[in-house]
Short mmCIF file of C-alpha atoms and ligand atoms in Angstrom, two decimals:
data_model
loop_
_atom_site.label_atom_id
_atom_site.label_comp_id
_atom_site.label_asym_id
_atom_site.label_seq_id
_atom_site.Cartn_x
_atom_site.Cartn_y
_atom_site.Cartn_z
CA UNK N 1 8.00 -25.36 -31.00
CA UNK N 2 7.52 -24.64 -27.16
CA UNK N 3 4.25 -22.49 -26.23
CA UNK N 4 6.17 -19.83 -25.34
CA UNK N 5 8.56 -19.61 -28.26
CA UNK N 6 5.95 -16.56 -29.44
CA UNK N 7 7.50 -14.29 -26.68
CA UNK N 8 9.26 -11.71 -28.07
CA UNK N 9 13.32 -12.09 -27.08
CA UNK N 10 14.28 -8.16 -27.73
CA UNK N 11 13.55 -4.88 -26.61
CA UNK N 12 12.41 -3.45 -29.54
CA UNK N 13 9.47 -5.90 -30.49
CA UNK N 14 8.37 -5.91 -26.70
CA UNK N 15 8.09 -1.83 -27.02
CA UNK N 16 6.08 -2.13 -30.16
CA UNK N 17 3.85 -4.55 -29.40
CA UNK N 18 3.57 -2.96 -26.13
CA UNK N 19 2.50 0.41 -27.73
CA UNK N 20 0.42 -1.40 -30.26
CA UNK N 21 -1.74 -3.56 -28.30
CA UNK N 22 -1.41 -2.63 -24.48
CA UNK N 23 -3.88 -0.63 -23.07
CA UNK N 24 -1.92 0.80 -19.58
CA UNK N 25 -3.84 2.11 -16.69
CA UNK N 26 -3.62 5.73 -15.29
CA UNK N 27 -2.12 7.31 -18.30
CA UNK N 28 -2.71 9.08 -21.43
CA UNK N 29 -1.99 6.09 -23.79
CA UNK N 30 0.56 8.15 -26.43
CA UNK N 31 2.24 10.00 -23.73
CA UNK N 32 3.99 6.90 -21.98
CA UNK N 33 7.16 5.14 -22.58
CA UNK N 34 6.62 2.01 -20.53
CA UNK N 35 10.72 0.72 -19.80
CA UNK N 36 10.90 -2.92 -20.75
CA UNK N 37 11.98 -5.55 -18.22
CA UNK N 38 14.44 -8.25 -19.11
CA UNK N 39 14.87 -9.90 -15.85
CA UNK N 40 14.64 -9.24 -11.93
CA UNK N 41 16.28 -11.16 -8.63
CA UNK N 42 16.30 -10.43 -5.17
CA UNK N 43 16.02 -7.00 -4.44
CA UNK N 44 16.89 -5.85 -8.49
CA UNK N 45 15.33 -6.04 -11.58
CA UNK N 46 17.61 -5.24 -15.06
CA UNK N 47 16.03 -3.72 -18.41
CA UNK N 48 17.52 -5.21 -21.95
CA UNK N 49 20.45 -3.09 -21.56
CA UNK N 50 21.99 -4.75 -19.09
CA UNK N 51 21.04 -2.00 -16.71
CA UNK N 52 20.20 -2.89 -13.48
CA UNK N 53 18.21 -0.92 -10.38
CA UNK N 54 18.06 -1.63 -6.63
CA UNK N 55 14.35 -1.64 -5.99
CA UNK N 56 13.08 0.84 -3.75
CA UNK N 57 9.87 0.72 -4.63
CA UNK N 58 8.85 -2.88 -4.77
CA UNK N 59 6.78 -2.35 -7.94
CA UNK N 60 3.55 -1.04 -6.52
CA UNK N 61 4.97 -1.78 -3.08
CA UNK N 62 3.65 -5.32 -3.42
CA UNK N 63 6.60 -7.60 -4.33
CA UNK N 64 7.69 -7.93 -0.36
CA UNK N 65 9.61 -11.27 -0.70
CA UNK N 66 11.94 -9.97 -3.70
CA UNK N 67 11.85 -11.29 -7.02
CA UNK N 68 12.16 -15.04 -8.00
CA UNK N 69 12.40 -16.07 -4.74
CA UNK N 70 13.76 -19.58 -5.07
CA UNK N 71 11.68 -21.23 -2.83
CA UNK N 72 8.47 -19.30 -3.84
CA UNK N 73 9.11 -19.90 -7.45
CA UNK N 74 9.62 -24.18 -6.90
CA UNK N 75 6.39 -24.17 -4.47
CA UNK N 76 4.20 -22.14 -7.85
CA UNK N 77 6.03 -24.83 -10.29
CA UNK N 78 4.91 -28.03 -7.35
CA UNK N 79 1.86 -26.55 -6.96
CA UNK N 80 0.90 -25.96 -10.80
CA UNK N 81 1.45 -29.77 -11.39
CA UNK N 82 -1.16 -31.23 -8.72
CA UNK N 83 -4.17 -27.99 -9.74
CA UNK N 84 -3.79 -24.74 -11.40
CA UNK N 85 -7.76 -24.35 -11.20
CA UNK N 86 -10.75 -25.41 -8.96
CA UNK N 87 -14.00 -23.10 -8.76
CA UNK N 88 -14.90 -21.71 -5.88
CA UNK N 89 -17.77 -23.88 -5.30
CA UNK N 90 -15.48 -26.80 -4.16
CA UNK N 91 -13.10 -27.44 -1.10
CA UNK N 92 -9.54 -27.04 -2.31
CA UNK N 93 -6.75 -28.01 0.09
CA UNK N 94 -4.40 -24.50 -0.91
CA UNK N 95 -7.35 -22.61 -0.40
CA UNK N 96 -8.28 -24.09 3.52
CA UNK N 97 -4.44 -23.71 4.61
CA UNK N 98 -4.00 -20.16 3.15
CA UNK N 99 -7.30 -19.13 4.58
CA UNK N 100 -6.37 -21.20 8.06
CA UNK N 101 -3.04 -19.46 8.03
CA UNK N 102 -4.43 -15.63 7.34
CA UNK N 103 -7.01 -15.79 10.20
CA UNK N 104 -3.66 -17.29 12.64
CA UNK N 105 -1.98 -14.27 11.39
CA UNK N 106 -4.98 -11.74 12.10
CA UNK N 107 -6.06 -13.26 15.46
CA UNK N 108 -8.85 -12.06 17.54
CA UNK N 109 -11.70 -13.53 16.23
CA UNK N 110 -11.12 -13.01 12.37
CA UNK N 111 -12.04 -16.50 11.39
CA UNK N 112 -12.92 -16.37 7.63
CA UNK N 113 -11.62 -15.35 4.62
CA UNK N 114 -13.11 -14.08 1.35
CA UNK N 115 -10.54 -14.12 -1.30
CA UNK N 116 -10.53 -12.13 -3.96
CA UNK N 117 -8.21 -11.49 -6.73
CA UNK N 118 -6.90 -8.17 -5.92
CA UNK N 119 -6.89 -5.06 -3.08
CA UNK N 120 -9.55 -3.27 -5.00
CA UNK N 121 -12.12 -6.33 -4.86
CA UNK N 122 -11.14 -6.95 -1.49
CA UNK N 123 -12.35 -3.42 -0.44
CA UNK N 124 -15.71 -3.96 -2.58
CA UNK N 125 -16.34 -7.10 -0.87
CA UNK N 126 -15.52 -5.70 2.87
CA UNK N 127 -18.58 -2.83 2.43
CA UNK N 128 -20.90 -4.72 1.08
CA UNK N 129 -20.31 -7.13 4.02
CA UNK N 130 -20.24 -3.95 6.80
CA UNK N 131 -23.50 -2.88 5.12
CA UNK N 132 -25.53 -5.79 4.97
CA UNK N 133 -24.29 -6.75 8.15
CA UNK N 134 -25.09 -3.67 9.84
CA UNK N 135 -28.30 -2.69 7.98
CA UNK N 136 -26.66 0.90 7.62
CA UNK N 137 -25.30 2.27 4.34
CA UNK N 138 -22.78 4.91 4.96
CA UNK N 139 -18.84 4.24 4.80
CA UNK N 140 -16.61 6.35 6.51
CA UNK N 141 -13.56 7.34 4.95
CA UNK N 142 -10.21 9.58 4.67
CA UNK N 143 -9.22 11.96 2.30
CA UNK N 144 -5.59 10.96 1.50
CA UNK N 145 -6.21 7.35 1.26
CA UNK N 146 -6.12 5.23 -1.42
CA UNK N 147 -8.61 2.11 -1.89
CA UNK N 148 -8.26 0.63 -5.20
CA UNK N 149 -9.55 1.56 -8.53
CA UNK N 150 -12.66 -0.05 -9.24
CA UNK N 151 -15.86 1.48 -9.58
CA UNK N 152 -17.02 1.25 -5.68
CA UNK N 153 -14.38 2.10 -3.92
CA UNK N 154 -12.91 4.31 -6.05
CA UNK N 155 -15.29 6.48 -4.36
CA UNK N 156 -14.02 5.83 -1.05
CA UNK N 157 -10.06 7.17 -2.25
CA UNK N 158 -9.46 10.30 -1.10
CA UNK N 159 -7.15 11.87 -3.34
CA UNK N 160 -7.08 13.33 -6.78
CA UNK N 161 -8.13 9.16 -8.76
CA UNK N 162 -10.72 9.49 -7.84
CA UNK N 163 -12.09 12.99 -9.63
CA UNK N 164 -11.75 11.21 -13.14
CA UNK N 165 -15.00 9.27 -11.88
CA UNK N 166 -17.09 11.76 -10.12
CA UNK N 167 -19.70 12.54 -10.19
CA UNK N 168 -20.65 8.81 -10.70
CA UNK N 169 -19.41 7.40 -7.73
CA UNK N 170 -21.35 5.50 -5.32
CA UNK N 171 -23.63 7.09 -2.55
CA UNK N 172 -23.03 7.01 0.98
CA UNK N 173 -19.37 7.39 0.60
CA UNK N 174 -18.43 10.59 3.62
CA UNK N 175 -14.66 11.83 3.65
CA UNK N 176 -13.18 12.61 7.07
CA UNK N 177 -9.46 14.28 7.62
CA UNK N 178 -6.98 11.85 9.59
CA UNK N 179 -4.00 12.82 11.73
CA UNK N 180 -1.08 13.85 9.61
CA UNK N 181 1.39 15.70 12.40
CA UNK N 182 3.81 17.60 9.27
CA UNK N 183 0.67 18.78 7.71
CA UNK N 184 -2.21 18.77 10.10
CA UNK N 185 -5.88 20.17 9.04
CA UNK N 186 -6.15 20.45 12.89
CA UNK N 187 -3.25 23.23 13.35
CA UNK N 188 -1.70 20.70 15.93
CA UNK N 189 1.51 21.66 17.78
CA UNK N 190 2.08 18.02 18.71
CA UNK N 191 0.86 14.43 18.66
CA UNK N 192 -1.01 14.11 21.41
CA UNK N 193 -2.99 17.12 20.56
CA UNK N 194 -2.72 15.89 16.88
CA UNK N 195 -4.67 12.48 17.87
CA UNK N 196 -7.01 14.74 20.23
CA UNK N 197 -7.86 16.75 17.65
CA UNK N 198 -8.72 14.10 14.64
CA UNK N 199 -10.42 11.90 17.05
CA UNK N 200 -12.44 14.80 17.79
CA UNK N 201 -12.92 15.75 14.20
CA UNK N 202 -14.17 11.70 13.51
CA UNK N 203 -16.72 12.47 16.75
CA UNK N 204 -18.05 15.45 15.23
CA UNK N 205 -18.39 13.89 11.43
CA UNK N 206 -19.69 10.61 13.10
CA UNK N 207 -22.21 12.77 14.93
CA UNK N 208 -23.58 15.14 11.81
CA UNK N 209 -23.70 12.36 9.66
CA UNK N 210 -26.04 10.03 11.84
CA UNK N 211 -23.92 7.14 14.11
CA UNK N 212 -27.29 4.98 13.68
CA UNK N 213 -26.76 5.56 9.53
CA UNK N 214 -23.10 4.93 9.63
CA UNK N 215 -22.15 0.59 8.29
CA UNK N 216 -18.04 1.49 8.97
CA UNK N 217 -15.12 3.30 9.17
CA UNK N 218 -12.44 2.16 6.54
CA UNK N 219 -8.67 3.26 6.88
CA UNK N 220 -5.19 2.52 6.18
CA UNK N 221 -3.57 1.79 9.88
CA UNK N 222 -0.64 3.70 8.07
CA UNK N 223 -1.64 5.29 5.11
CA UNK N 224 0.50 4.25 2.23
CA UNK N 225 0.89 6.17 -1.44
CA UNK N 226 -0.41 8.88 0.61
CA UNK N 227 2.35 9.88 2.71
CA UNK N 228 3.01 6.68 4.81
CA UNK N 229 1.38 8.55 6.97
CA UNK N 230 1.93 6.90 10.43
CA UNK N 231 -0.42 7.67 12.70
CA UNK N 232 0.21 9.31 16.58
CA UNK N 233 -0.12 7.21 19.20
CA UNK N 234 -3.38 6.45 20.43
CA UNK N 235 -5.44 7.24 17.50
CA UNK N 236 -6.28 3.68 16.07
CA UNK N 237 -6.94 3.23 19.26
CA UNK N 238 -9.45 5.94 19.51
CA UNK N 239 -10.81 5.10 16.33
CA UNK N 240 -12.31 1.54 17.82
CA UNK N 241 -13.59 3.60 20.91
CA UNK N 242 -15.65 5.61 18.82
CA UNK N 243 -16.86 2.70 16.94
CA UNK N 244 -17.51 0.59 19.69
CA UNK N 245 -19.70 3.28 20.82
CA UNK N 246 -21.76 3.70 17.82
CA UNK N 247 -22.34 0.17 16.64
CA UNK N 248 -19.92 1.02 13.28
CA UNK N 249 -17.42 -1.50 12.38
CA UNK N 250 -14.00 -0.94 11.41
CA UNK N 251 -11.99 -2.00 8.30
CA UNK N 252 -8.39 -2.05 7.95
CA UNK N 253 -7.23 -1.73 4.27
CA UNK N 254 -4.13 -3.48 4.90
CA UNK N 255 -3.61 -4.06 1.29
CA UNK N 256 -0.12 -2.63 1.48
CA UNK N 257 0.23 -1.78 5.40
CA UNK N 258 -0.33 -5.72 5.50
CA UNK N 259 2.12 -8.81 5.20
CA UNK N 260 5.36 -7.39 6.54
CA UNK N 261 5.57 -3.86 5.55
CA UNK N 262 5.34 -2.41 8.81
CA UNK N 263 7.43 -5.29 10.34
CA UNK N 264 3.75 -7.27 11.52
CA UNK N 265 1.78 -9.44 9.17
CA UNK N 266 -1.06 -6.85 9.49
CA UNK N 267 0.13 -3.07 10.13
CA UNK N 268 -2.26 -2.47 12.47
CA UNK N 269 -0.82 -4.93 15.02
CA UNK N 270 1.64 -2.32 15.43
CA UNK N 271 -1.07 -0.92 17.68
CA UNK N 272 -2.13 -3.95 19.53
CA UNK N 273 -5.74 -2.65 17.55
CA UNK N 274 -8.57 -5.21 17.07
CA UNK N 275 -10.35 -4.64 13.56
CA UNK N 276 -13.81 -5.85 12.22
CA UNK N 277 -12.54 -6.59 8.75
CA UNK N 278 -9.16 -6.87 7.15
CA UNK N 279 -8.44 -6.92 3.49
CA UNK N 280 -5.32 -7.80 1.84
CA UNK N 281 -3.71 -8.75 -0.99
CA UNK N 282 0.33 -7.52 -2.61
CA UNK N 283 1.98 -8.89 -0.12
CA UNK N 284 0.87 -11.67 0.77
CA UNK N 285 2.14 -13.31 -1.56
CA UNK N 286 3.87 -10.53 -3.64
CA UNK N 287 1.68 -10.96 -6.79
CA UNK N 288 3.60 -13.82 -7.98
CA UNK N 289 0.22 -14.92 -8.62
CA UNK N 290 -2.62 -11.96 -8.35
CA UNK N 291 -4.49 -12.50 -4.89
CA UNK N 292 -6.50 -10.42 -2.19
CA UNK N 293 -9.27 -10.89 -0.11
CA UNK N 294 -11.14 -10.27 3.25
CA UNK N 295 -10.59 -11.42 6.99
CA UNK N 296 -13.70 -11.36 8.00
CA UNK N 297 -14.56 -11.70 11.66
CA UNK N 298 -16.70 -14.30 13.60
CA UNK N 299 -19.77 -12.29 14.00
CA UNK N 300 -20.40 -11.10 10.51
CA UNK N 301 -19.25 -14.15 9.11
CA UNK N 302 -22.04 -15.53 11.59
CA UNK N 303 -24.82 -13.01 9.24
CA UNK N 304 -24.13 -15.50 6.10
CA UNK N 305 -24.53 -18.64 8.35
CA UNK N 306 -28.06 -18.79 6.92
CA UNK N 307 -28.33 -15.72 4.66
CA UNK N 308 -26.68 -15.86 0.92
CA UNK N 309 -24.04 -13.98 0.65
CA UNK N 310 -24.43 -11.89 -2.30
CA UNK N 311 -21.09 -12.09 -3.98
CA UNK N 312 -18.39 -13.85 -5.87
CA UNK N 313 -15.96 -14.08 -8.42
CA UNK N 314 -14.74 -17.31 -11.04
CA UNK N 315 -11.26 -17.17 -9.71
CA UNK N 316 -12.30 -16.40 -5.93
CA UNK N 317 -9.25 -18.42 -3.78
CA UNK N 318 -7.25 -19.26 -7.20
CA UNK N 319 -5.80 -22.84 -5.81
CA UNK N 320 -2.46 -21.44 -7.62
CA UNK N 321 -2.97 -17.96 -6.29
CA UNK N 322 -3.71 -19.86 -2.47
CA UNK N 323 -0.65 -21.93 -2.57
CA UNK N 324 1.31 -18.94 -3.14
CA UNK N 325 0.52 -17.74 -0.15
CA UNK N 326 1.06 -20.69 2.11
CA UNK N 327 4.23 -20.73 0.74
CA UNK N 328 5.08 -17.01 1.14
CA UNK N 329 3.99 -17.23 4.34
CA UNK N 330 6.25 -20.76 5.16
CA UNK N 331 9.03 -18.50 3.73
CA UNK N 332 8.68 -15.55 6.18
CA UNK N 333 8.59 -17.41 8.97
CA UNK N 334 11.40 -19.62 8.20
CA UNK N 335 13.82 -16.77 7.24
CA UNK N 336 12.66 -14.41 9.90
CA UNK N 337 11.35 -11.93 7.17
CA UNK N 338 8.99 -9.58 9.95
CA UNK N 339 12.47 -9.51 11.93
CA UNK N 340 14.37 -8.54 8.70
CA UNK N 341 11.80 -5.60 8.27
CA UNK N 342 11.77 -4.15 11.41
CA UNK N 343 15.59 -4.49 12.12
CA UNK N 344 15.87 -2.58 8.64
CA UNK N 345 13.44 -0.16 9.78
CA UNK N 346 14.81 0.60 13.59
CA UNK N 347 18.18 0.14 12.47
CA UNK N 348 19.07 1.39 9.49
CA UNK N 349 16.39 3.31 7.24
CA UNK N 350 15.18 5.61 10.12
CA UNK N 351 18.74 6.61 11.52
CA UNK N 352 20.21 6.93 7.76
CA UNK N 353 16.75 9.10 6.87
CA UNK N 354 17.82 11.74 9.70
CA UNK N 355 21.48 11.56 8.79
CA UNK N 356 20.11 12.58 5.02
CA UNK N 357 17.52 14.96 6.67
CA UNK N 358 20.45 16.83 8.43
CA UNK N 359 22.34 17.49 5.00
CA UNK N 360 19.52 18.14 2.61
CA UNK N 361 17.99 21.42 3.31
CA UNK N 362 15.23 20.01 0.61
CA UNK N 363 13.98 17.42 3.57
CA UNK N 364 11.39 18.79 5.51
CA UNK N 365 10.15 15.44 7.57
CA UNK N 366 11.26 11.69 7.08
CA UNK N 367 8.49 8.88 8.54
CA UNK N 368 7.92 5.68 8.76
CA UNK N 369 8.22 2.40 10.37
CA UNK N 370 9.69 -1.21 9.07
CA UNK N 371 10.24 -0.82 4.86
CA UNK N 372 7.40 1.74 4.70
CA UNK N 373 8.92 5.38 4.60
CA UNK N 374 8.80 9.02 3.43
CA UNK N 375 10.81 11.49 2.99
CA UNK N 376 8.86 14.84 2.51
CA UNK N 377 10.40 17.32 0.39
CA UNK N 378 10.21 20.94 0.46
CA UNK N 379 11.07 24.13 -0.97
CA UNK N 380 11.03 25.98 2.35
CA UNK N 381 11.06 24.18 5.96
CA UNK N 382 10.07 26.89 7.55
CA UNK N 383 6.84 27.66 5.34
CA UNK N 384 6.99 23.57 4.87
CA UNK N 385 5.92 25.20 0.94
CA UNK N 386 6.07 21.27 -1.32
CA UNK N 387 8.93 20.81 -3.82
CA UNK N 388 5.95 20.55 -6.26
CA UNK N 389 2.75 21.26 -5.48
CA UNK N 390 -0.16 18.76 -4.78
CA UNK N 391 -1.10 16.56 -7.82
CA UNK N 392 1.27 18.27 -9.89
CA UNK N 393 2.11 17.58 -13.56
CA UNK N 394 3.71 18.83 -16.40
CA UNK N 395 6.67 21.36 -15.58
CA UNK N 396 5.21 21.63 -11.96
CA UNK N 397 6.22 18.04 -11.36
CA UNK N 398 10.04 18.72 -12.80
CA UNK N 399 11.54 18.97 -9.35
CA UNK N 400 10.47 15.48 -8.49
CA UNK N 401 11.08 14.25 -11.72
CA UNK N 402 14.88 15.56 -11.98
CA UNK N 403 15.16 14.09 -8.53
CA UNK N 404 13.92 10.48 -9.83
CA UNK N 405 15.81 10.45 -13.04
CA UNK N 406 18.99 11.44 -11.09
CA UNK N 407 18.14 8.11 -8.74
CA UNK N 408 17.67 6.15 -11.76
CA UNK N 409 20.82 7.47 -13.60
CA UNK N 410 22.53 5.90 -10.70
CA UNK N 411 20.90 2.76 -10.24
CA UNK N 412 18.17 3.16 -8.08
CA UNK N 413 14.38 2.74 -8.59
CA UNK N 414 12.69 5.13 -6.57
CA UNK N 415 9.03 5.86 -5.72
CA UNK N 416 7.63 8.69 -6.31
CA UNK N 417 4.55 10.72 -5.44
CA UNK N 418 3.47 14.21 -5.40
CA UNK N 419 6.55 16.13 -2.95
CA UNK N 420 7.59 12.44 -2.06
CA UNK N 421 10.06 9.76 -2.27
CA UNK N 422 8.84 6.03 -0.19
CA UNK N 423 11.83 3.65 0.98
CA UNK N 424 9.33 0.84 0.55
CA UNK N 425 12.41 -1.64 -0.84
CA UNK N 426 11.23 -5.63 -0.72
CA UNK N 427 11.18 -6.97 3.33
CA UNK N 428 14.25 -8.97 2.27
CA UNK N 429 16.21 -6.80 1.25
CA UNK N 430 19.62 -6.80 3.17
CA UNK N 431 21.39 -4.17 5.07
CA UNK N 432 23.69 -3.90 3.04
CA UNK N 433 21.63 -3.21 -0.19
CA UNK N 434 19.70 -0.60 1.93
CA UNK N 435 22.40 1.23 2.54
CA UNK N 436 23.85 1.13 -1.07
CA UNK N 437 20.49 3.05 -2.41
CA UNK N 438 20.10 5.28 0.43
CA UNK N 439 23.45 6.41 -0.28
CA UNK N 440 22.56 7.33 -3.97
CA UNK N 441 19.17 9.05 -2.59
CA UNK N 442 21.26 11.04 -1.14
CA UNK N 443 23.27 12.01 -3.88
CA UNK N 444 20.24 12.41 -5.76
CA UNK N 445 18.85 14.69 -3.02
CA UNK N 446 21.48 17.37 -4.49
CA UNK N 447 19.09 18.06 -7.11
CA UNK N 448 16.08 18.69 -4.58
CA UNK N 449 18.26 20.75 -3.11
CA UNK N 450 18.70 23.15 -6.03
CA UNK N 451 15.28 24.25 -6.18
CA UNK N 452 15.43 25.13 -2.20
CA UNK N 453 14.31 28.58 -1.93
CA UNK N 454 14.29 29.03 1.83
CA UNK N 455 16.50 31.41 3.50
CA UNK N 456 18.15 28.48 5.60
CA UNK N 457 19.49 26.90 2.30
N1 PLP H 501 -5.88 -0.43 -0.88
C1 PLP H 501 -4.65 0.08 -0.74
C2 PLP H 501 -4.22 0.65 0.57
C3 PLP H 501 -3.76 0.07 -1.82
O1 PLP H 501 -2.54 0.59 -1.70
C4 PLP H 501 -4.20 -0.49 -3.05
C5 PLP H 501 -3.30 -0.50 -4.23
O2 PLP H 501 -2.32 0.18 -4.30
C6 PLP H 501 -5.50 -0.99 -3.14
C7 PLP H 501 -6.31 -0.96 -2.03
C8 PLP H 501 -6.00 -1.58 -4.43
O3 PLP H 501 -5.42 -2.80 -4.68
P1 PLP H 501 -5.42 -3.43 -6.17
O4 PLP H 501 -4.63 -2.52 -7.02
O5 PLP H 501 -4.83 -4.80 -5.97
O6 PLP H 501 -6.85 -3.50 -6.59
#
């Protein structure tokens, strides 16, 4: 008997064990009915029906190379028969060339990295670094921002998971509002006034709260379930002024921005921006094997030359996990994956988005850059009211969720959240395929439609 004859070959037993013994995360446990997954290629994955759905999601906008990429899967299968585990407290060759390869990506003078096993750690791992490196203890950081789940920097995610945890989040954690040009909290008219205005906004909250008391600013160079929320020109920019000024350091959470999303390995290239601290992790090597971690940057990496670092984790640059990503990255380069992104991007998302914008009356703004995109929807364009309102559930949410199940009817796997549908499809996902689901989201988008109420409809 093989050691994974055990595996349950049908839908039905993987259902009922699943509702028997799996614990999910983010949901009420009997409410949920979890869709099994038989098999997944390329750009697709297929349930136990045969049914099969163009992925424009990417799972949780992580698996960036496509499923079972051939390559990727021989290097895991190579890889697993030299070492599938060596502690941290050893030199392991996967581990030196992934970390060698991430600081060539990052440039400037990221040198190290701290890997971790996930984008939540990664984010742990970066403050504690900012603080004891600055000696200051507050973190700066947006509402509508998402930076992982666990139970530090849950507190710094500024929307609605984090209230399940308050009040007993961790102290020093101070919200600030970033640019969003469709929605501003700044009543801008534009985007240069939209960047004036949130820079000045960051001044004032730097100022109030103490510069001297603040360790760093965290963001998402384009903020991702949020909105993809790209920012106006200038702002990341004026983001580094302002901590250049005050001694704060700057982290990039480019946990999903990162590793070819925005067509760059790190999204905030896309500015030409120099951060303190990078973390990562989905794509870089789209959780074919779980891994994060930090890009840490000469100086503070010089604070632990002689100081202990106070941190670490059993499975801290996963040989398996590292090799994963030297591979991935191999991959991208050889097949021209960044290009792939941004040609999809330029090319073909962003015109098609404004062709569907024209005919939907439900569209109030499309966004985005390489496979990370929005389209907004609205009951009104002219009041810009949402199709559902924020955070909504139950038969608030039944807009949106006639709109997905309509998408999935047809073959299509679409991301959802709040008023929102994301294009985030895998980087390598062809032209072709792209166009295929963007013509069912715009079939779908006839059901948006019929809850239009504005007088333009
Ligand atoms: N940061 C960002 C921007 C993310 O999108 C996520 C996950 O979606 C995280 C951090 C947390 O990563 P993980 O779920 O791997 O802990």
């Amino acid at each position: 008997m093989g050691a994974l004859d055990g595996i349950p070959a049908d839908k039905d037993t993987v259902k009922k064990l699943d509702r028997e013994h799996v614990f999910h995360s983010w949901s009420a446990q009997a409410l949920i009915d979890p869709l099994p997954i038989a098999s997944a290629e390329g750009s697709y994955f297929t349930d136990y029906d045969g049914k099969r759905y163009l992925d424009f999601s990417s799972q949780l906008v992580n698996v960036n190379i496509g499923y079972q990429h051939p390559k990727l899967i021989a290097a895991i299968a190579e890889y697993a028969q030299r070492a599938t585990t060596i502690s941290p407290a050893f030199a392991n060759d996967a581990r030196s060339e992934a970390a060698r390869l991430i600081c060539e990506k990052a440039g400037h003078d990221l040198s190290k990295v701290f890997f971790t096993n996930g984008g939540a750690e990664a984010n742990e791992n970066a403050i504690r670094m900012a603080r004891l490196h600055t000696g200051r203890s507050k973190i700066l950081a947006m509402y509508r921002s998402y930076h992982g789940a666990t139970h530090g920097v849950i507190g710094l995610t500024g929307d609605p998971r984090r209230w399940g945890t308050e009040p007993h989040i961790i102290p020093g954690v101070v919200h600030f509002w970033g640019p969003y040009p469709y929605r501003s909290a700044f009543h801008s008219e534009n985007a240069e006034q939209e960047t004036e205005r949130a820079l000045q906004h960051l001044r004032d909250t730097v100022m109030v709260e103490g510069a001297q008391t603040i360790a760093a600013i965290i963001l998402e160079p384009v903020v991702g379930t949020n909105g993809i929320l790209v920012p106006p020109p200038g702002y990341l920019a004026g983001v580094r002024e302002i901590c250049d000024e005050h001694g704060i350091l700057l982290i990039s959470d480019e946990v999903m921005a990162g590793f070819g999303r925005c067509g760059e390995w790190f999204g905030i290239q896309h500015w030409d921006v120099r951060p303190d601290l990078i973390t990562f992790a989905k794509g870089v090597n789209s959780g074919y094997v779980p891994l994060g971690g930090v890009v840490v940057s000469a100086p503070i990496a010089a604070t632990f030359d002689q100081r202990v670092y106070p941190g670490g984790l059993t499975y801290q640059g996963h040989p398996l996990a590292c090799a994963t990503a030297v591979a991935s990255i191999t991959i991208f380069e050889e097949e021209g994956i960044l290009d792939n992104a941004r040609h999809l991007g330029t090319d073909v998302i962003g015109p098609e988005l404004a062709k569907i914008a024209d005919r939907h009356p439900s569209v109030g703004e499309v966004r985005g850059l390489g496979v990370f995109w929005a389209v907004e929807l609205v009951r009104d364009r002219a009041t810009r009211e949402p199709l559902v309102p924020y955070n909504a559930a139950g038969a608030d949410a039944q807009p949106m969720n006639d709109f997905a199940a309509a998408c999935k009817q047809r073959g299509l796997w679409p991301m959802t959240h709040f008023n929102r549908t994301h294009v985030v499809p895998p980087c390598t996902t062809t032209e072709q395929e792209v166009r295929e689901g963007l013509a069912i989201l715009d079939e779908a988008l006839e059901v948006a439609d019929t809850f239009y109420t504005g007088s333009d409809s």
